[in-house]
mmCIF file of C-alpha atoms in Angstrom:
data_model
loop_
_atom_site.group_PDB
_atom_site.id
_atom_site.type_symbol
_atom_site.label_atom_id
_atom_site.label_comp_id
_atom_site.label_asym_id
_atom_site.label_seq_id
_atom_site.Cartn_x
_atom_site.Cartn_y
_atom_site.Cartn_z
ATOM 1 C CA SER Y 35 -6.580 -15.540 34.697
ATOM 2 C CA GLN Y 36 -7.309 -14.690 31.100
ATOM 3 C CA THR Y 37 -4.880 -15.551 28.340
ATOM 4 C CA ILE Y 38 -4.891 -15.248 24.594
ATOM 5 C CA HIS Y 39 -3.077 -17.569 22.241
ATOM 6 C CA GLN Y 40 -2.288 -16.722 18.667
ATOM 7 C CA TRP Y 41 -0.441 -18.942 16.208
ATOM 8 C CA PRO Y 42 1.687 -19.380 14.304
ATOM 9 C CA ALA Y 43 4.147 -16.678 15.338
ATOM 10 C CA THR Y 44 5.622 -16.418 11.847
ATOM 11 C CA LEU Y 45 4.434 -17.667 8.500
ATOM 12 C CA VAL Y 46 5.879 -17.516 5.002
ATOM 13 C CA GLN Y 47 3.424 -18.280 2.243
ATOM 14 C CA PRO Y 48 3.531 -18.111 -1.575
ATOM 15 C CA VAL Y 49 1.196 -15.821 -3.468
ATOM 16 C CA GLY Y 50 -2.063 -17.567 -4.242
ATOM 17 C CA SER Y 51 -1.895 -19.997 -1.327
ATOM 18 C CA PRO Y 52 -4.603 -20.219 1.362
ATOM 19 C CA LEU Y 53 -4.299 -18.847 4.875
ATOM 20 C CA SER Y 54 -5.634 -19.788 8.270
ATOM 21 C CA LEU Y 55 -4.610 -17.961 11.437
ATOM 22 C CA GLU Y 56 -6.117 -18.989 14.732
ATOM 23 C CA CYS Y 57 -6.702 -17.155 17.958
ATOM 24 C CA THR Y 58 -8.118 -18.594 21.166
ATOM 25 C CA VAL Y 59 -8.941 -16.965 24.470
ATOM 26 C CA GLU Y 60 -9.026 -18.634 27.880
ATOM 27 C CA GLY Y 61 -10.490 -17.518 31.170
ATOM 28 C CA THR Y 62 -13.346 -15.367 29.951
ATOM 29 C CA SER Y 63 -16.757 -15.901 28.414
ATOM 30 C CA ASN Y 64 -18.438 -14.185 25.474
ATOM 31 C CA PRO Y 65 -15.565 -11.827 24.718
ATOM 32 C CA ASN Y 66 -15.520 -9.413 21.824
ATOM 33 C CA LEU Y 67 -12.814 -10.611 19.458
ATOM 34 C CA TYR Y 68 -10.794 -8.587 16.991
ATOM 35 C CA TRP Y 69 -8.360 -9.062 14.112
ATOM 36 C CA TYR Y 70 -5.990 -6.209 13.260
ATOM 37 C CA ARG Y 71 -3.278 -5.845 10.655
ATOM 38 C CA GLN Y 72 -0.219 -3.712 11.221
ATOM 39 C CA ALA Y 73 2.029 -2.707 8.338
ATOM 40 C CA ALA Y 74 5.705 -2.173 9.154
ATOM 41 C CA GLY Y 75 6.151 0.959 11.274
ATOM 42 C CA ARG Y 76 2.461 1.786 11.106
ATOM 43 C CA GLY Y 77 -0.619 1.754 13.270
ATOM 44 C CA LEU Y 78 -3.240 -0.941 13.559
ATOM 45 C CA GLN Y 79 -5.967 -1.381 10.988
ATOM 46 C CA LEU Y 80 -9.115 -3.061 12.304
ATOM 47 C CA LEU Y 81 -10.033 -5.896 9.930
ATOM 48 C CA PHE Y 82 -12.833 -7.784 11.688
ATOM 49 C CA TYR Y 83 -14.553 -7.892 15.025
ATOM 50 C CA SER Y 84 -17.047 -10.279 16.536
ATOM 51 C CA VAL Y 85 -19.462 -9.880 19.434
ATOM 52 C CA GLY Y 86 -20.606 -13.499 19.450
ATOM 53 C CA ILE Y 87 -20.477 -16.904 17.760
ATOM 54 C CA GLY Y 88 -21.104 -16.577 14.052
ATOM 55 C CA GLN Y 89 -21.315 -12.764 14.241
ATOM 56 C CA ILE Y 90 -18.620 -11.085 12.172
ATOM 57 C CA SER Y 91 -18.320 -7.419 11.230
ATOM 58 C CA SER Y 92 -15.889 -6.383 8.530
ATOM 59 C CA GLU Y 93 -14.276 -2.984 8.598
ATOM 60 C CA VAL Y 94 -12.651 -2.898 5.182
ATOM 61 C CA PRO Y 95 -13.251 -4.803 1.959
ATOM 62 C CA GLN Y 96 -10.376 -7.134 1.336
ATOM 63 C CA ASN Y 97 -9.084 -10.532 0.407
ATOM 64 C CA LEU Y 98 -9.593 -11.904 3.905
ATOM 65 C CA SER Y 99 -12.476 -13.396 5.874
ATOM 66 C CA ALA Y 100 -13.032 -14.239 9.529
ATOM 67 C CA SER Y 101 -15.049 -16.846 11.369
ATOM 68 C CA ARG Y 102 -15.962 -17.522 14.971
ATOM 69 C CA PRO Y 103 -16.944 -21.178 15.258
ATOM 70 C CA GLN Y 104 -16.749 -21.203 19.068
ATOM 71 C CA ASP Y 105 -17.153 -18.581 21.766
ATOM 72 C CA ARG Y 106 -13.428 -18.155 22.348
ATOM 73 C CA GLN Y 107 -12.035 -19.005 18.918
ATOM 74 C CA PHE Y 108 -11.482 -16.532 16.119
ATOM 75 C CA ILE Y 109 -10.048 -17.528 12.752
ATOM 76 C CA LEU Y 110 -8.680 -15.345 9.972
ATOM 77 C CA SER Y 111 -8.659 -16.902 6.514
ATOM 78 C CA SER Y 112 -7.938 -16.309 2.888
ATOM 79 C CA LYS Y 113 -8.507 -18.528 -0.119
ATOM 80 C CA LYS Y 114 -5.723 -16.909 -2.185
ATOM 81 C CA LEU Y 115 -3.105 -14.688 -0.639
ATOM 82 C CA LEU Y 116 -1.885 -11.517 -2.338
ATOM 83 C CA LEU Y 117 1.461 -9.782 -1.866
ATOM 84 C CA SER Y 118 -0.410 -6.944 -0.169
ATOM 85 C CA ASP Y 119 -1.589 -9.330 2.568
ATOM 86 C CA SER Y 120 1.881 -9.287 4.121
ATOM 87 C CA GLY Y 121 1.980 -7.770 7.578
ATOM 88 C CA PHE Y 122 1.751 -8.334 11.291
ATOM 89 C CA TYR Y 123 -1.627 -9.746 12.320
ATOM 90 C CA LEU Y 124 -2.857 -9.223 15.841
ATOM 91 C CA CYS Y 125 -5.789 -10.804 17.625
ATOM 92 C CA ALA Y 126 -7.352 -9.104 20.640
ATOM 93 C CA TRP Y 127 -10.236 -9.555 23.058
ATOM 94 C CA SER Y 128 -12.228 -7.337 25.361
ATOM 95 C CA VAL Y 129 -15.361 -7.544 27.494
ATOM 96 C CA ASN Y 130 -17.839 -4.860 28.417
ATOM 97 C CA ARG Y 131 -15.916 -2.266 26.385
ATOM 98 C CA GLN Y 132 -12.932 -2.601 28.700
ATOM 99 C CA PRO Y 133 -9.390 -2.233 27.325
ATOM 100 C CA GLN Y 134 -8.277 -4.781 24.809
ATOM 101 C CA HIS Y 135 -5.859 -7.618 25.467
ATOM 102 C CA PHE Y 136 -3.631 -8.600 22.582
ATOM 103 C CA GLY Y 137 -1.942 -11.768 21.462
ATOM 104 C CA ASP Y 138 1.687 -11.752 20.414
ATOM 105 C CA GLY Y 139 0.869 -11.564 16.742
ATOM 106 C CA THR Y 140 1.638 -13.477 13.566
ATOM 107 C CA ARG Y 141 4.165 -12.084 11.132
ATOM 108 C CA LEU Y 142 2.994 -13.076 7.657
ATOM 109 C CA SER Y 143 5.321 -12.789 4.685
ATOM 110 C CA ILE Y 144 4.043 -13.434 1.189
ATOM 111 C CA LEU Y 145 6.573 -14.430 -1.449
ATOM 112 C CA SER U 59 -10.338 4.020 9.230
ATOM 113 C CA GLN U 60 -7.860 5.115 11.861
ATOM 114 C CA GLN U 61 -9.072 7.954 13.961
ATOM 115 C CA GLY U 62 -5.996 8.815 15.991
ATOM 116 C CA GLU U 63 -2.729 10.301 14.913
ATOM 117 C CA GLU U 64 0.285 10.560 17.193
ATOM 118 C CA ASP U 65 3.148 12.958 17.066
ATOM 119 C CA PRO U 66 6.020 12.945 16.990
ATOM 120 C CA GLN U 67 6.430 9.813 14.864
ATOM 121 C CA ALA U 68 9.735 9.151 16.588
ATOM 122 C CA LEU U 69 11.289 10.453 19.785
ATOM 123 C CA SER U 70 14.751 9.855 21.194
ATOM 124 C CA ILE U 71 15.673 10.939 24.713
ATOM 125 C CA GLN U 72 18.259 10.273 27.414
ATOM 126 C CA GLU U 73 17.422 8.070 30.340
ATOM 127 C CA GLY U 74 15.965 10.119 33.191
ATOM 128 C CA GLU U 75 14.359 12.701 30.917
ATOM 129 C CA ASN U 76 10.623 13.034 30.442
ATOM 130 C CA ALA U 77 8.943 11.895 27.226
ATOM 131 C CA THR U 78 5.811 13.542 25.899
ATOM 132 C CA MET U 79 3.799 12.257 22.983
ATOM 133 C CA ASN U 80 0.561 13.570 21.589
ATOM 134 C CA CYS U 81 -2.518 12.113 19.974
ATOM 135 C CA SER U 82 -5.105 13.929 17.895
ATOM 136 C CA TYR U 83 -8.405 12.487 16.761
ATOM 137 C CA LYS U 84 -11.156 13.579 14.433
ATOM 138 C CA THR U 85 -14.592 12.919 15.935
ATOM 139 C CA SER U 86 -16.232 12.779 19.346
ATOM 140 C CA ILE U 87 -15.110 9.922 21.526
ATOM 141 C CA ASN U 88 -16.257 7.985 24.565
ATOM 142 C CA ASN U 89 -12.864 6.848 25.848
ATOM 143 C CA LEU U 90 -9.239 7.279 24.867
ATOM 144 C CA GLN U 91 -6.625 4.702 25.717
ATOM 145 C CA TRP U 92 -2.873 4.487 25.464
ATOM 146 C CA TYR U 93 -1.084 1.266 24.610
ATOM 147 C CA ARG U 94 2.534 0.248 24.413
ATOM 148 C CA GLN U 95 4.073 -2.163 21.913
ATOM 149 C CA ASN U 96 7.518 -3.684 22.221
ATOM 150 C CA SER U 97 9.096 -4.579 18.919
ATOM 151 C CA GLY U 98 7.461 -7.613 17.336
ATOM 152 C CA ARG U 99 4.972 -8.114 20.162
ATOM 153 C CA GLY U 100 1.328 -7.431 20.865
ATOM 154 C CA LEU U 101 0.048 -4.229 22.433
ATOM 155 C CA VAL U 102 -0.237 -3.786 26.172
ATOM 156 C CA HIS U 103 -2.803 -1.472 27.692
ATOM 157 C CA LEU U 104 -1.384 1.368 29.788
ATOM 158 C CA ILE U 105 -4.160 3.727 30.773
ATOM 159 C CA LEU U 106 -7.729 4.706 29.886
ATOM 160 C CA ILE U 107 -9.201 8.180 30.183
ATOM 161 C CA ARG U 108 -12.894 8.861 29.771
ATOM 162 C CA SER U 109 -14.259 11.771 27.778
ATOM 163 C CA ASN U 110 -15.411 13.526 30.967
ATOM 164 C CA GLU U 111 -11.951 13.319 32.549
ATOM 165 C CA ARG U 112 -9.143 15.771 31.968
ATOM 166 C CA GLU U 113 -6.164 14.126 33.568
ATOM 167 C CA LYS U 114 -5.185 10.734 34.863
ATOM 168 C CA HIS U 115 -2.078 9.319 36.528
ATOM 169 C CA SER U 116 -0.671 5.840 36.781
ATOM 170 C CA GLY U 117 2.807 5.466 38.244
ATOM 171 C CA ARG U 118 5.198 7.409 35.989
ATOM 172 C CA LEU U 119 2.463 7.963 33.402
ATOM 173 C CA ARG U 120 0.345 11.068 33.127
ATOM 174 C CA VAL U 121 -2.380 11.375 30.510
ATOM 175 C CA THR U 122 -4.333 14.497 29.668
ATOM 176 C CA LEU U 123 -7.385 14.848 27.479
ATOM 177 C CA ASP U 124 -8.684 18.015 25.855
ATOM 178 C CA THR U 125 -11.949 17.194 24.113
ATOM 179 C CA SER U 126 -12.312 20.748 22.783
ATOM 180 C CA LYS U 127 -9.066 20.303 20.856
ATOM 181 C CA LYS U 128 -9.653 16.601 20.243
ATOM 182 C CA SER U 129 -6.237 15.778 21.592
ATOM 183 C CA SER U 130 -4.496 13.816 24.312
ATOM 184 C CA SER U 131 -0.965 13.661 25.608
ATOM 185 C CA LEU U 132 1.007 10.926 27.323
ATOM 186 C CA LEU U 133 3.839 11.949 29.593
ATOM 187 C CA ILE U 134 6.347 9.400 30.847
ATOM 188 C CA THR U 135 8.446 10.839 33.638
ATOM 189 C CA ALA U 136 11.980 9.791 34.584
ATOM 190 C CA SER U 137 12.264 7.556 31.535
ATOM 191 C CA ARG U 138 14.158 4.274 31.600
ATOM 192 C CA ALA U 139 15.767 2.251 28.826
ATOM 193 C CA ALA U 140 12.985 -0.300 29.340
ATOM 194 C CA ASP U 141 10.445 2.328 28.232
ATOM 195 C CA THR U 142 11.785 1.997 24.680
ATOM 196 C CA ALA U 143 8.758 0.933 22.635
ATOM 197 C CA SER U 144 6.049 2.259 20.345
ATOM 198 C CA TYR U 145 3.113 4.004 21.948
ATOM 199 C CA PHE U 146 -0.359 4.157 20.439
ATOM 200 C CA CYS U 147 -3.537 5.963 21.325
ATOM 201 C CA ALA U 148 -6.882 4.324 20.650
ATOM 202 C CA THR U 149 -10.349 5.814 20.734
ATOM 203 C CA ASP U 150 -13.846 4.440 20.857
ATOM 204 C CA LYS U 151 -17.248 6.025 20.378
ATOM 205 C CA GLY U 152 -19.007 3.848 22.907
ATOM 206 C CA GLY U 153 -19.359 0.860 20.607
ATOM 207 C CA ASN U 154 -17.256 -2.246 20.169
ATOM 208 C CA GLN U 155 -14.729 -0.806 17.729
ATOM 209 C CA PHE U 156 -11.429 0.743 18.711
ATOM 210 C CA TYR U 157 -9.475 3.016 16.388
ATOM 211 C CA PHE U 158 -5.722 3.175 16.747
ATOM 212 C CA GLY U 159 -3.340 5.926 15.775
ATOM 213 C CA THR U 160 -0.126 5.571 13.828
ATOM 214 C CA GLY U 161 2.076 5.478 16.927
ATOM 215 C CA THR U 162 5.120 7.189 18.378
ATOM 216 C CA SER U 163 8.374 5.257 18.447
ATOM 217 C CA LEU U 164 10.220 6.100 21.663
ATOM 218 C CA THR U 165 13.911 5.359 22.160
ATOM 219 C CA VAL U 166 15.391 5.914 25.604
ATOM 220 C CA ILE U 167 19.182 6.024 25.500
ATOM 221 C CA PRO U 168 20.914 4.642 28.612
#
């Protein structure tokens, strides 16, 4: 069966520090992968999606970047975090435009 | 940009009552989906309705789609305390991107 792992579950970082969030998927091949950010009490904002290794599409200009070094690995990064980067980050996968499957999220707090 | 918008933003009902939440979107879609999110967790897919469908059922869930009004509704019948969660609609235009609404926070009081 397919599973998605996202870590860490919570993270507290100082302003200006780097960031690396990782997401891995098991049990499926060549999935579409997604990073979303959710502000408190709000909907999901699509940040990046990827249809294959090394292929990244960005939805909004921002302080973040994404990479897909392997078929089932998706990484969200920043060189210098801003206060506005705080939020709940969710990774998701789908295949053949089927419904998305989400990880349990990372709650990122910037101090 | 987010394409969907749910209303109401928050809904509080007694256990056993029905809960109805609505989603409106702005442009033509291929599919519309409803997801559920428990507090602090990821989203879980509930039901998908295609643009050529008008109504779909799954257990206690009933979804309708009116493409002429660009709106959908999710009805949860005989609600339970365990249905307490946020509910989101998501649309796609046939591509790889999904656009989520702002969500309805449902509280079911035992």
